[in-house]
Short mmCIF file of C-alpha atoms in Angstrom, two decimals:
data_model
loop_
_atom_site.label_atom_id
_atom_site.label_comp_id
_atom_site.label_asym_id
_atom_site.label_seq_id
_atom_site.Cartn_x
_atom_site.Cartn_y
_atom_site.Cartn_z
CA GLN A 1 0.00 0.00 0.00
CA THR A 2 1.33 3.40 -1.00
CA PRO A 3 1.69 5.72 2.01
CA PRO A 4 -0.09 9.09 1.81
CA PRO A 5 2.07 11.98 0.62
CA PRO A 6 3.56 14.11 3.41
CA LEU A 7 1.81 17.34 4.31
CA PRO A 8 3.30 20.50 2.80
CA PRO A 9 5.93 21.93 5.19
CA SER A 10 3.73 24.93 6.03
CA MET A 11 0.94 22.61 7.24
CA ALA A 12 2.99 19.95 9.06
CA ARG A 13 2.45 21.47 12.48
CA LEU A 14 -1.27 21.91 11.90
CA GLY A 15 -1.53 18.24 10.89
CA ALA A 16 0.26 17.24 14.10
CA VAL A 17 -2.50 18.82 16.19
CA GLY A 18 -4.91 16.04 15.18
CA LYS A 19 -2.45 13.43 16.46
CA LEU A 20 -2.06 15.44 19.66
CA GLN A 21 -5.82 15.48 20.21
CA HIS A 22 -5.98 11.69 19.79
CA TRP A 23 -3.05 11.29 22.21
CA LEU A 24 -4.76 13.45 24.83
CA GLU A 25 -8.04 11.58 24.40
CA LYS A 26 -6.09 8.41 25.24
CA GLY A 27 -4.75 10.01 28.42
CA GLY A 28 -1.66 11.88 27.16
CA ILE A 29 1.58 10.99 28.93
CA ALA A 30 -0.37 9.06 31.59
CA GLY A 31 -2.05 6.98 28.89
CA ALA A 32 1.29 6.38 27.15
CA ASN A 33 2.59 4.92 30.41
CA GLY A 34 -0.61 2.99 31.16
CA LYS A 35 -1.54 5.22 34.11
CA SER A 36 -4.61 7.06 32.82
CA GLY A 37 -7.09 4.82 34.67
CA GLY A 38 -9.68 5.38 31.96
CA ALA A 39 -10.47 8.89 33.23
CA LEU A 40 -11.37 11.78 30.94
CA HIS A 41 -8.27 13.82 30.08
CA PHE A 42 -9.40 16.01 27.19
CA LEU A 43 -12.48 17.96 26.09
CA LEU A 44 -12.93 20.25 23.07
CA ASP A 45 -16.19 22.03 22.34
CA PRO A 46 -17.41 21.47 18.74
CA ALA A 47 -17.81 25.23 18.35
CA VAL A 48 -14.00 25.56 18.34
CA GLU A 49 -11.60 24.67 15.55
CA VAL A 50 -7.84 24.69 15.03
CA PHE A 51 -6.45 26.88 12.25
CA GLY A 52 -3.17 28.28 10.94
CA GLY A 53 0.18 26.97 9.72
CA ASP A 54 3.68 26.33 11.02
CA GLU A 55 4.30 29.91 12.13
CA ASN A 56 1.02 30.30 13.99
CA VAL A 57 -1.49 27.67 15.05
CA GLY A 58 -4.45 28.81 17.12
CA LEU A 59 -8.06 28.18 18.10
CA ARG A 60 -11.08 30.10 16.83
CA ALA A 61 -14.83 30.01 17.15
CA LYS A 62 -16.77 28.50 14.26
CA GLY A 63 -20.24 28.46 15.78
CA ASN A 64 -22.40 29.70 18.61
CA VAL A 65 -20.39 30.38 21.77
CA GLU A 66 -22.14 31.71 24.82
CA PRO A 67 -20.31 33.34 27.75
CA GLY A 68 -19.40 30.76 30.38
CA THR A 69 -18.97 27.88 27.91
CA LEU A 70 -16.20 25.41 28.71
CA LEU A 71 -14.41 25.41 25.36
CA LEU A 72 -11.34 23.32 26.12
CA GLY A 73 -10.22 21.17 29.03
CA VAL A 74 -6.91 19.34 29.45
CA ALA A 75 -6.07 17.27 32.53
CA THR A 76 -3.18 18.72 34.53
CA ALA A 77 -1.76 15.18 34.55
CA CYS A 78 -0.96 15.78 30.86
CA ALA A 79 1.23 18.82 31.58
CA LEU A 80 4.95 18.68 30.87
CA HIS A 81 6.46 19.48 34.26
CA PRO A 82 9.30 17.86 36.27
CA LEU A 83 6.90 16.84 39.06
CA ASN A 84 4.53 14.95 36.75
CA GLU A 85 4.22 11.45 38.25
CA ALA A 86 4.15 9.87 34.79
CA ILE A 87 7.75 10.93 34.09
CA SER A 88 10.25 8.13 34.65
CA SER A 89 12.71 8.24 37.52
CA ALA A 90 15.58 8.02 35.02
CA ARG A 91 14.38 11.13 33.21
CA LYS A 92 13.89 13.00 36.49
CA GLU A 93 17.50 12.22 37.39
CA GLN A 94 18.64 13.57 34.01
CA VAL A 95 16.64 16.74 34.68
CA ARG A 96 18.21 17.14 38.12
CA ALA A 97 21.72 16.67 36.72
CA GLY A 98 21.14 19.00 33.76
CA ALA A 99 19.68 21.75 35.93
CA ALA A 100 22.69 21.45 38.26
CA VAL A 101 25.03 22.01 35.29
CA LEU A 102 23.20 25.19 34.33
CA ARG A 103 22.95 26.49 37.90
CA GLN A 104 26.68 26.02 38.41
CA ALA A 105 27.40 28.04 35.26
CA MET A 106 25.11 30.83 36.49
CA GLY A 107 27.10 31.32 39.67
CA GLU A 108 25.82 32.53 43.01
CA GLY A 109 23.50 35.52 42.73
CA SER A 110 25.09 37.09 39.65
CA PHE A 111 22.65 35.74 37.05
CA ARG A 112 19.77 38.16 36.48
CA SER A 113 17.93 37.04 33.35
CA PRO A 114 14.34 35.88 34.00
CA LEU A 115 14.62 33.56 30.96
CA LEU A 116 16.44 31.09 33.23
CA ASN A 117 15.25 32.27 36.60
CA PRO A 118 17.17 30.40 39.35
CA LYS A 119 14.83 31.83 42.01
CA ASN A 120 11.69 30.43 40.39
CA GLU A 121 11.53 26.89 41.74
CA GLY A 122 11.17 24.37 38.94
CA TRP A 123 11.69 26.86 36.08
CA ILE A 124 15.16 25.69 35.03
CA GLU A 125 14.08 22.09 35.55
CA THR A 126 11.13 22.59 33.18
CA VAL A 127 13.47 24.04 30.54
CA VAL A 128 15.85 21.09 30.89
CA LEU A 129 13.00 18.58 30.80
CA LEU A 130 11.62 20.04 27.58
CA ALA A 131 15.10 20.14 26.02
CA LEU A 132 15.71 16.49 26.95
CA GLU A 133 12.40 15.43 25.41
CA LEU A 134 13.11 17.46 22.25
CA ALA A 135 16.51 15.77 21.99
CA ASP A 136 15.08 12.25 22.45
CA SER A 137 13.67 10.80 19.22
CA ALA A 138 11.86 8.15 21.27
CA SER A 139 10.28 10.62 23.71
CA PRO A 140 6.76 9.62 24.84
CA TRP A 141 5.91 13.33 24.54
CA ARG A 142 6.49 13.27 20.76
CA PRO A 143 2.78 13.95 19.83
CA TYR A 144 3.00 17.19 21.85
CA LEU A 145 6.51 18.16 20.78
CA GLU A 146 5.55 18.02 17.10
CA THR A 147 2.97 20.77 17.65
CA LEU A 148 5.51 23.21 19.10
CA PRO A 149 6.69 26.11 16.93
CA SER A 150 10.20 26.05 15.48
CA PRO A 151 13.13 27.59 17.41
CA ALA A 152 12.92 30.67 15.20
CA CYS A 153 9.23 31.17 16.04
CA THR A 154 9.74 30.83 19.80
CA ALA A 155 12.95 32.86 20.02
CA LEU A 156 12.51 35.87 22.30
CA PRO A 157 14.61 38.97 21.45
CA SER A 158 17.18 38.04 24.10
CA LEU A 159 17.82 34.78 22.23
CA TRP A 160 18.30 36.32 18.79
CA PRO A 161 22.10 36.72 19.03
CA PHE A 162 22.45 33.01 19.84
CA LEU A 163 20.04 31.67 17.24
CA PHE A 164 20.65 34.02 14.29
CA GLU A 165 24.44 34.15 14.33
CA GLU A 166 25.12 34.06 10.60
CA GLY A 167 26.24 37.49 9.43
CA GLY A 168 25.62 38.90 12.88
CA GLU A 169 21.90 39.25 12.16
CA GLY A 170 20.85 38.56 15.75
CA GLU A 171 23.30 41.06 17.23
CA ALA A 172 22.20 43.67 14.69
CA ALA A 173 18.55 43.15 15.63
CA VAL A 174 19.38 43.60 19.32
CA ASP A 175 21.29 46.79 18.49
CA ILE A 176 18.13 48.16 16.86
CA LEU A 177 16.28 47.54 20.13
CA SER A 178 18.88 49.44 22.15
CA GLY A 179 17.01 52.69 21.65
CA THR A 180 13.71 51.27 22.90
CA THR A 181 12.34 50.78 26.41
CA MET A 182 13.20 47.06 26.27
CA GLY A 183 16.75 47.57 25.00
CA GLY A 184 18.39 47.56 28.42
CA MET A 185 16.57 44.40 29.54
CA VAL A 186 17.51 42.54 26.36
CA SER A 187 21.18 43.58 26.62
CA ALA A 188 21.32 42.41 30.26
CA ASP A 189 19.76 39.08 29.30
CA VAL A 190 22.25 38.53 26.48
CA GLU A 191 25.17 39.26 28.77
CA ASP A 192 23.94 36.68 31.32
CA LEU A 193 23.01 34.04 28.76
CA ARG A 194 26.49 34.04 27.18
CA ALA A 195 27.76 32.14 30.23
CA VAL A 196 25.13 29.43 29.81
CA LEU A 197 24.50 29.05 26.09
CA THR A 198 27.79 27.47 25.09
CA GLU A 199 27.85 24.28 23.03
CA ASP A 200 29.81 22.22 25.57
CA LEU A 201 27.64 23.30 28.50
CA ALA A 202 24.42 22.57 26.62
CA HIS A 203 25.72 19.14 25.59
CA ALA A 204 26.55 18.34 29.20
CA ALA A 205 23.18 19.60 30.46
CA LEU A 206 21.36 17.33 27.99
CA SER A 207 23.26 14.21 29.04
CA GLY A 208 24.80 13.85 25.58
CA LEU A 209 21.43 12.95 24.02
CA THR A 210 22.03 15.13 20.95
CA ALA A 211 24.29 14.20 18.04
CA THR A 212 26.62 17.18 18.48
CA PRO A 213 27.20 20.03 20.96
CA SER A 214 25.89 22.53 18.38
CA VAL A 215 22.58 20.64 18.16
CA ALA A 216 22.41 20.54 21.96
CA ARG A 217 22.82 24.32 22.12
CA ARG A 218 20.09 24.92 19.56
CA THR A 219 17.79 22.49 21.40
CA LEU A 220 18.36 24.29 24.70
CA ILE A 221 17.63 27.65 23.03
CA HIS A 222 14.42 26.16 21.61
CA ALA A 223 13.39 24.97 25.08
CA ILE A 224 14.13 28.32 26.73
CA GLY A 225 12.01 30.16 24.16
CA ALA A 226 9.13 27.67 24.33
CA VAL A 227 8.96 27.61 28.14
CA ASN A 228 9.12 31.39 28.48
CA SER A 229 6.42 31.97 25.88
CA ARG A 230 4.07 29.07 26.70
CA VAL A 231 4.36 27.87 30.31
CA ILE A 232 1.40 28.32 32.66
CA GLY A 233 2.48 29.13 36.20
CA GLY A 234 1.92 26.37 38.72
CA VAL A 235 0.99 23.86 36.00
CA GLY A 236 3.74 23.66 33.36
CA LEU A 237 3.47 23.28 29.60
CA VAL A 238 -0.10 22.19 28.86
CA PRO A 239 -0.56 20.47 25.47
CA PHE A 240 -3.25 21.98 23.23
CA VAL A 241 -3.98 24.76 25.73
CA ASP A 242 -0.78 26.49 24.63
CA LEU A 243 -2.19 26.86 21.11
CA VAL A 244 -4.37 29.70 22.42
CA ASN A 245 -3.30 33.18 21.38
CA GLY A 246 -2.50 35.57 24.19
CA CYS A 247 -3.61 39.19 24.35
CA PRO A 248 -3.20 42.20 26.68
CA GLN A 249 -5.03 42.08 29.98
CA GLY A 250 -8.56 43.45 29.67
CA LEU A 251 -8.89 42.53 25.99
CA HIS A 252 -9.23 38.78 26.45
CA ASN A 253 -12.41 36.93 25.56
CA CYS A 254 -11.56 33.71 27.46
CA THR A 255 -10.09 32.84 30.83
CA PHE A 256 -8.15 29.89 32.21
CA GLU A 257 -9.81 28.17 35.15
CA ARG A 258 -9.04 25.10 37.24
CA THR A 259 -11.89 22.60 37.29
CA GLN A 260 -12.65 18.88 36.98
CA LEU A 261 -13.25 16.70 33.92
CA ALA A 262 -15.44 13.60 34.15
CA LYS A 263 -17.19 11.32 31.64
CA SER A 264 -20.34 11.30 33.76
CA ALA A 265 -21.62 12.30 37.19
CA LYS A 266 -20.63 8.88 38.56
CA SER A 267 -17.22 8.52 36.89
CA LYS A 268 -13.84 9.54 38.29
CA ALA A 269 -13.09 13.27 37.99
CA THR A 270 -9.71 14.53 36.77
CA PRO A 271 -8.20 17.92 37.75
CA CYS A 272 -7.80 20.00 34.61
CA LEU A 273 -7.01 23.42 33.21
CA ALA A 274 -10.04 24.74 31.30
CA LEU A 275 -10.49 27.51 28.76
CA VAL A 276 -13.82 29.24 29.41
CA SER A 277 -15.46 31.91 27.26
CA SER A 278 -15.94 35.17 29.13
CA ARG A 279 -17.78 38.38 28.38
CA TYR A 280 -18.27 38.21 24.62
CA SER A 281 -21.06 36.43 22.73
CA SER A 282 -20.43 34.37 19.60
CA GLY A 283 -21.12 37.31 17.29
CA GLU A 284 -18.61 39.50 19.11
CA PHE A 285 -16.12 36.61 19.13
CA LEU A 286 -16.12 36.39 15.35
CA TYR A 287 -16.42 40.12 14.69
CA ARG A 288 -13.76 41.32 17.09
CA TYR A 289 -11.20 38.51 17.01
CA ASN A 290 -12.07 35.56 14.72
CA TRP A 291 -10.15 33.39 17.19
CA LEU A 292 -10.11 32.54 20.89
#
């Protein structure tokens, strides 16, 4: 039987979202390890659809959405976080060792960049965990990882000099920002990150899982950008939920809430992070935003 042709490159990430949904319906990482217990781990309202391409995948309303509707629910047991019980003890040890490598390079009290915040408990560990999973071709998180944007799409300005090195493009872009209100913050970040984002250090932090030190460095940069732009405080990286587009406070039309998912009133409930429509009706949804 002839296999189906691959999706065009611009649509590969969008196609991966369908596989992610199926994975979450089966229990996500807990289901992959046989620990889901048959509980409900994922819910998506039929009034919502996924749209976009590799550079931007999001969710938008396609039908009637009333304020207060639970649009999306993902069990917190599916979140990528070092304390997730479904993560193997071997991987947790790799995370501990990799975080120790980075913390040692940061020194005592001299590292200021919030991109690798040593004072935020679990932050560096989450970055290392994501980098390890990205580097592991056999990672059980692969259905989620394939929906993440590319390193270039997740690179924050402070990462530009390390990711776009050819011809000094990244440094030039940072120089342009020097005259803006964020210029000083970006320059301080870059200065701190130089001590951490070396090829040898990244290779050591990732337990040698990548083919070369240069790949390890790029993988670590990818993880730093993804965690800083997508993590939800107190939960971690939540598959599917992080497809939602952010917006300035006060302009949002949905809110994140903690609740419970259950197949029925008598079945086991699962703690989850839910996306709930807020003050706008379906007409205003489509008119004002065309997405959630």
